[in-house]
Short mmCIF file of C-alpha atoms and ligand atoms in Angstrom, two decimals:
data_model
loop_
_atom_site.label_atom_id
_atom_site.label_comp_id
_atom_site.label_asym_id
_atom_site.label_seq_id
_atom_site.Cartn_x
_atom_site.Cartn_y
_atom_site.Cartn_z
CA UNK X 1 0.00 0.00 0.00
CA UNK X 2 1.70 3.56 -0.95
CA UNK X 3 0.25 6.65 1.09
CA UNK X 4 0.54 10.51 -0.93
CA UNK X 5 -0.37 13.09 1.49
CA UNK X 6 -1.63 16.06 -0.32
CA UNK X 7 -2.75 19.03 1.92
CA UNK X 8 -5.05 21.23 0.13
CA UNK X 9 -6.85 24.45 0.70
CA UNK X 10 -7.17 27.23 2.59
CA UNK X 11 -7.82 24.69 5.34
CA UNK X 12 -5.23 22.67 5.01
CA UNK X 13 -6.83 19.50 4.51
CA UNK X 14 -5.41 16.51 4.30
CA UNK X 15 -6.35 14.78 0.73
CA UNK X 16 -5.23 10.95 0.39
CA UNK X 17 -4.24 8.84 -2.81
CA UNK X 18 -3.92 5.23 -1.54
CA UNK X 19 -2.82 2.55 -3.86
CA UNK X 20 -1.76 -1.03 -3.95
CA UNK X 21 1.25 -2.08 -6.07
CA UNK X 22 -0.48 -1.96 -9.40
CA UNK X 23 -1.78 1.66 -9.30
CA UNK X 24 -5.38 0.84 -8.16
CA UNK X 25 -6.16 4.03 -6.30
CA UNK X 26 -9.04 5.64 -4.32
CA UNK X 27 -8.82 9.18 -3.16
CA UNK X 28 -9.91 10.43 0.37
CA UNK X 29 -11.01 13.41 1.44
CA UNK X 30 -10.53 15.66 -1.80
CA UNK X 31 -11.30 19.16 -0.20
CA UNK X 32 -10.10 21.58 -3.17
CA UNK X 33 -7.85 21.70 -5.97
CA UNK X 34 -8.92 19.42 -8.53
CA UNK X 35 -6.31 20.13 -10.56
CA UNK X 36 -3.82 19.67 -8.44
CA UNK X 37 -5.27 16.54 -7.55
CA UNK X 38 -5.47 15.48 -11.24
CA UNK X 39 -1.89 16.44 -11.92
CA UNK X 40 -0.57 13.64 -8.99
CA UNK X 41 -3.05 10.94 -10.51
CA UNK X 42 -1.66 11.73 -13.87
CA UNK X 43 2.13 11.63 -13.07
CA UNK X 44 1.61 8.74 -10.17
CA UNK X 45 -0.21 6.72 -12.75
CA UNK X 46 -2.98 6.00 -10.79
CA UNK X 47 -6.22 4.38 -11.78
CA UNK X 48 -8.42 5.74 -9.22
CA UNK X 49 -11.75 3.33 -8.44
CA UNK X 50 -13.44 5.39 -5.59
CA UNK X 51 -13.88 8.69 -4.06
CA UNK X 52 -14.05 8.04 0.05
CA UNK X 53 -15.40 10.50 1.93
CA UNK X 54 -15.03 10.62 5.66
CA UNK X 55 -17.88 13.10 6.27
CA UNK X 56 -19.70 15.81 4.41
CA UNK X 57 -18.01 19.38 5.81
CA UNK X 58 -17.22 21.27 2.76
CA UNK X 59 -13.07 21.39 3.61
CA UNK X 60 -13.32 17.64 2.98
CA UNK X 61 -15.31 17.02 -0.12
CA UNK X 62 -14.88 20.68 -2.66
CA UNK X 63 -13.18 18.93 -5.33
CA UNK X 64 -15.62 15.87 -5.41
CA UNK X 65 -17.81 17.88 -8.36
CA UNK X 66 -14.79 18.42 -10.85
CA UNK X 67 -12.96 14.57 -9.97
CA UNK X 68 -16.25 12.83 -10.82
CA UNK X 69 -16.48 14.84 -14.25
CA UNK X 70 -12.97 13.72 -14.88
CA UNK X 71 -12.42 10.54 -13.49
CA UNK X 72 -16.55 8.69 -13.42
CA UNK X 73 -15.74 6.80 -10.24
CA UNK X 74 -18.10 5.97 -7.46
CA UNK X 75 -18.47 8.59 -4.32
CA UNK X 76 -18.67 7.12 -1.24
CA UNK X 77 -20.45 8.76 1.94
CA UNK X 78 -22.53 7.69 4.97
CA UNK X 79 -25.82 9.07 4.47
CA UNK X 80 -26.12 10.01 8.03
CA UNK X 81 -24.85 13.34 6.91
CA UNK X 82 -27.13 14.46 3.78
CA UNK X 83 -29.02 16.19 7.57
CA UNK X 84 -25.99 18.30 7.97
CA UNK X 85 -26.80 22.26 7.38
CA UNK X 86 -26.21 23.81 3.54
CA UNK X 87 -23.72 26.03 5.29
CA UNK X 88 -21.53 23.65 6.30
CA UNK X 89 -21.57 21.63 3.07
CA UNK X 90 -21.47 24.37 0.79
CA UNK X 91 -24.66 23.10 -1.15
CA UNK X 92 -25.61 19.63 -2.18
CA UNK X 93 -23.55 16.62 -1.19
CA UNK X 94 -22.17 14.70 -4.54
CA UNK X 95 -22.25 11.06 -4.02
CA UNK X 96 -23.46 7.96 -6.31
CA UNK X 97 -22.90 5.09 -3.25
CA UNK X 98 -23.37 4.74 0.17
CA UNK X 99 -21.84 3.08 3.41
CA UNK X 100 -21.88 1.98 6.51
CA UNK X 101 -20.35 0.58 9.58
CA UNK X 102 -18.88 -3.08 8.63
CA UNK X 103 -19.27 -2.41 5.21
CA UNK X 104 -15.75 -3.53 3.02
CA UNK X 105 -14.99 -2.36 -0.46
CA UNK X 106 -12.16 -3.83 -2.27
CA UNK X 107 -10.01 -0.88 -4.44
CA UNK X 108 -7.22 -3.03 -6.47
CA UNK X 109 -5.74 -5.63 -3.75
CA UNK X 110 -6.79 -3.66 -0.45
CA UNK X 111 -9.28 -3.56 1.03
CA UNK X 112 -10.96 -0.79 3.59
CA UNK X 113 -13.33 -1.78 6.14
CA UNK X 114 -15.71 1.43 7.45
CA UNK X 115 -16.16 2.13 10.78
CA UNK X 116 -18.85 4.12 11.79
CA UNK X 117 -17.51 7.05 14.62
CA UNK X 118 -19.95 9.80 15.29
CA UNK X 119 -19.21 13.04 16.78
CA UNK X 120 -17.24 15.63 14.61
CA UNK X 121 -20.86 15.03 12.47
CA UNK X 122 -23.41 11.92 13.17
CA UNK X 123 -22.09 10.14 9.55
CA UNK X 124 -18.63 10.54 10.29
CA UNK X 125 -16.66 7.21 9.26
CA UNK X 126 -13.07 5.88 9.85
CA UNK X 127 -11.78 3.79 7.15
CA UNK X 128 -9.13 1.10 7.89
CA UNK X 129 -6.81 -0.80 5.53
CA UNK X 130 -4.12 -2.82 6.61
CA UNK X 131 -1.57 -1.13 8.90
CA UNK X 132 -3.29 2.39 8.52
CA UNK X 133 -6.75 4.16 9.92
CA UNK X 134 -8.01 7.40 7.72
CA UNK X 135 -9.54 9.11 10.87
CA UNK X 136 -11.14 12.11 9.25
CA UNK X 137 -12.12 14.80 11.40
CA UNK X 138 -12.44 12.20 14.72
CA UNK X 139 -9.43 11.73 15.61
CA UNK X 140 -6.06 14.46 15.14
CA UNK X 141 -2.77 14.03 16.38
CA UNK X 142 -3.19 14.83 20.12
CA UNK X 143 -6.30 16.05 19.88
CA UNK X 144 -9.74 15.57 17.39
CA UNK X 145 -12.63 17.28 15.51
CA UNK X 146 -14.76 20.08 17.03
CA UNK X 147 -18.26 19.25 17.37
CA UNK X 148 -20.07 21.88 17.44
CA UNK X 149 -20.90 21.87 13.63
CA UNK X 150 -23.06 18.89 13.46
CA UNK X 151 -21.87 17.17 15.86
CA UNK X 152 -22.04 15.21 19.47
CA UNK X 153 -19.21 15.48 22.24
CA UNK X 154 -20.84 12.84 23.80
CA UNK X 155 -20.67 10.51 20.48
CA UNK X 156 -17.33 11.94 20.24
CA UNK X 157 -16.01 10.80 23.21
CA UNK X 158 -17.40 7.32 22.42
CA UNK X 159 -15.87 7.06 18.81
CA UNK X 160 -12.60 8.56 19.98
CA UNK X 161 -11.72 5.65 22.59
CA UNK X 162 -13.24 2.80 19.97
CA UNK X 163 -11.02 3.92 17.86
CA UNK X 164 -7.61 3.91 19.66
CA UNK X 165 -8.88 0.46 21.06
CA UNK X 166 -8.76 -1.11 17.83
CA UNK X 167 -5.18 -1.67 17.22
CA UNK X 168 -1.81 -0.53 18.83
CA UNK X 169 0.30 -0.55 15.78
CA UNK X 170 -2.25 1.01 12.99
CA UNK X 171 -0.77 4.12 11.46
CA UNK X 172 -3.22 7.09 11.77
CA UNK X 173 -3.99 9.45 8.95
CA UNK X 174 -6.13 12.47 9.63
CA UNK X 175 -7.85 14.82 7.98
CA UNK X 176 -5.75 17.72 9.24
CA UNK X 177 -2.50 17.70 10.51
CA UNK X 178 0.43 15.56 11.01
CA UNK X 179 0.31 11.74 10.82
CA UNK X 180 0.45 9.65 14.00
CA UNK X 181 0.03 6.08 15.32
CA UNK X 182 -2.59 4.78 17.77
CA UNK X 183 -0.28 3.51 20.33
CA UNK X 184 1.10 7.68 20.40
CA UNK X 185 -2.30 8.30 20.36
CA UNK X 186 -3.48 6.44 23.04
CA UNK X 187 -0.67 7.37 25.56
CA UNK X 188 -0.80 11.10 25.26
CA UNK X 189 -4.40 12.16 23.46
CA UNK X 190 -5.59 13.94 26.09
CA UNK X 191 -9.63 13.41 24.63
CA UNK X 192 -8.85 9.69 25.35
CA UNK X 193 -9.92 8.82 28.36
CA UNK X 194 -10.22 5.11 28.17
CA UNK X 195 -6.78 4.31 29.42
CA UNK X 196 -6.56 1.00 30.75
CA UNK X 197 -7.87 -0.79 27.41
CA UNK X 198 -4.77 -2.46 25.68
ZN1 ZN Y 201 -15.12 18.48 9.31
#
């Protein structure tokens, strides 16, 4: 699995391409700058087979429009958040498939399993593949998402110590910031409370 970071907009947020050893691709997150975007596929020679999105905030899904005009791949989103407020999404949400927690979808030879985590917004998702978690807007290094635009602290909470309970050694990828690892995570978050689990 090969990991490009690209960090895009005037919110800085973290796009992903991740591909397996043949160029299969799916792209994460793609917040703005299609072009830009475009320009990596083009000279990483990937074949992209999915849009993921981990929730529907407009910093997180801007370029979705142009990509799908270009590229005629599915969009994934949960549809918990097609409630979220126009203001926060920027106008419709572009998507042709949905998902859910447990659901897998095979891109190439990986294969990402969703995990539902409410909180930063109630469809917020996690996606997992291999050694690495895409946390979206759940879980930062050494800290996580607001939620107070869409949001529950209380869900947060929740999703936040699921989440570092899953693995020790998965490599975290969020959707701002620098990357981390759940072990770090775990031993110095200070929104995890859930200590003792190992
Ligand atoms: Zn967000």
């Amino acid at each position: 699995m090969k990991i490009q970071t690209l960090v895009l907009g005037d919110y800085q947020v973290n796009c992903y391409l991740v591909s397996d050893d043949e160029g299969n691709a799916v792209i994460i997150d793609p917040g703005y700058e299609p072009d830009r975007i475009l320009l990596r596929i083009r000279d990483l020679n990937l074949k992209v087979q999915a849009i993921f999105l981990t929730h529907g905030h407009f910093d997180h899904i801007g370029a979705v429009k142009p990509l799908y005009e270009a590229l005629h791949c599915p969009i994934y989103l949960n549809p918990k958040d097609v409630t979220l407020p126009p203001y926060l999404t920027q106008g419709l949400l572009h998507y042709t498939d949905e998902y859910e927690e447990g659901d897998r979808i095979s891109i190439g030879k990986l294969s990402f399993t969703v995990l539902e985590t409410p909180g930063h917004t109630r469809g917020s998702v996690c996606l997992l593949c291999e050694d690495a978690i895409f946390t979206g807007d759940t879980l930062f290094a050494g800290s996580c998402g607001r939620t107070d635009l869409g949001g529950s602290w209380f869900d947060m909470v929740h999703s936040l110590n699921r989440v570092v309970a899953l693995k020790e050694d998965l490599r975290v990828f969020p959707g701002h910031g620098p990357a981390s690892s759940l072990a770090i995570e775990r031993r110095e978050n200070p929104y995890v409370t859930q200590r003792s689990l190992t």
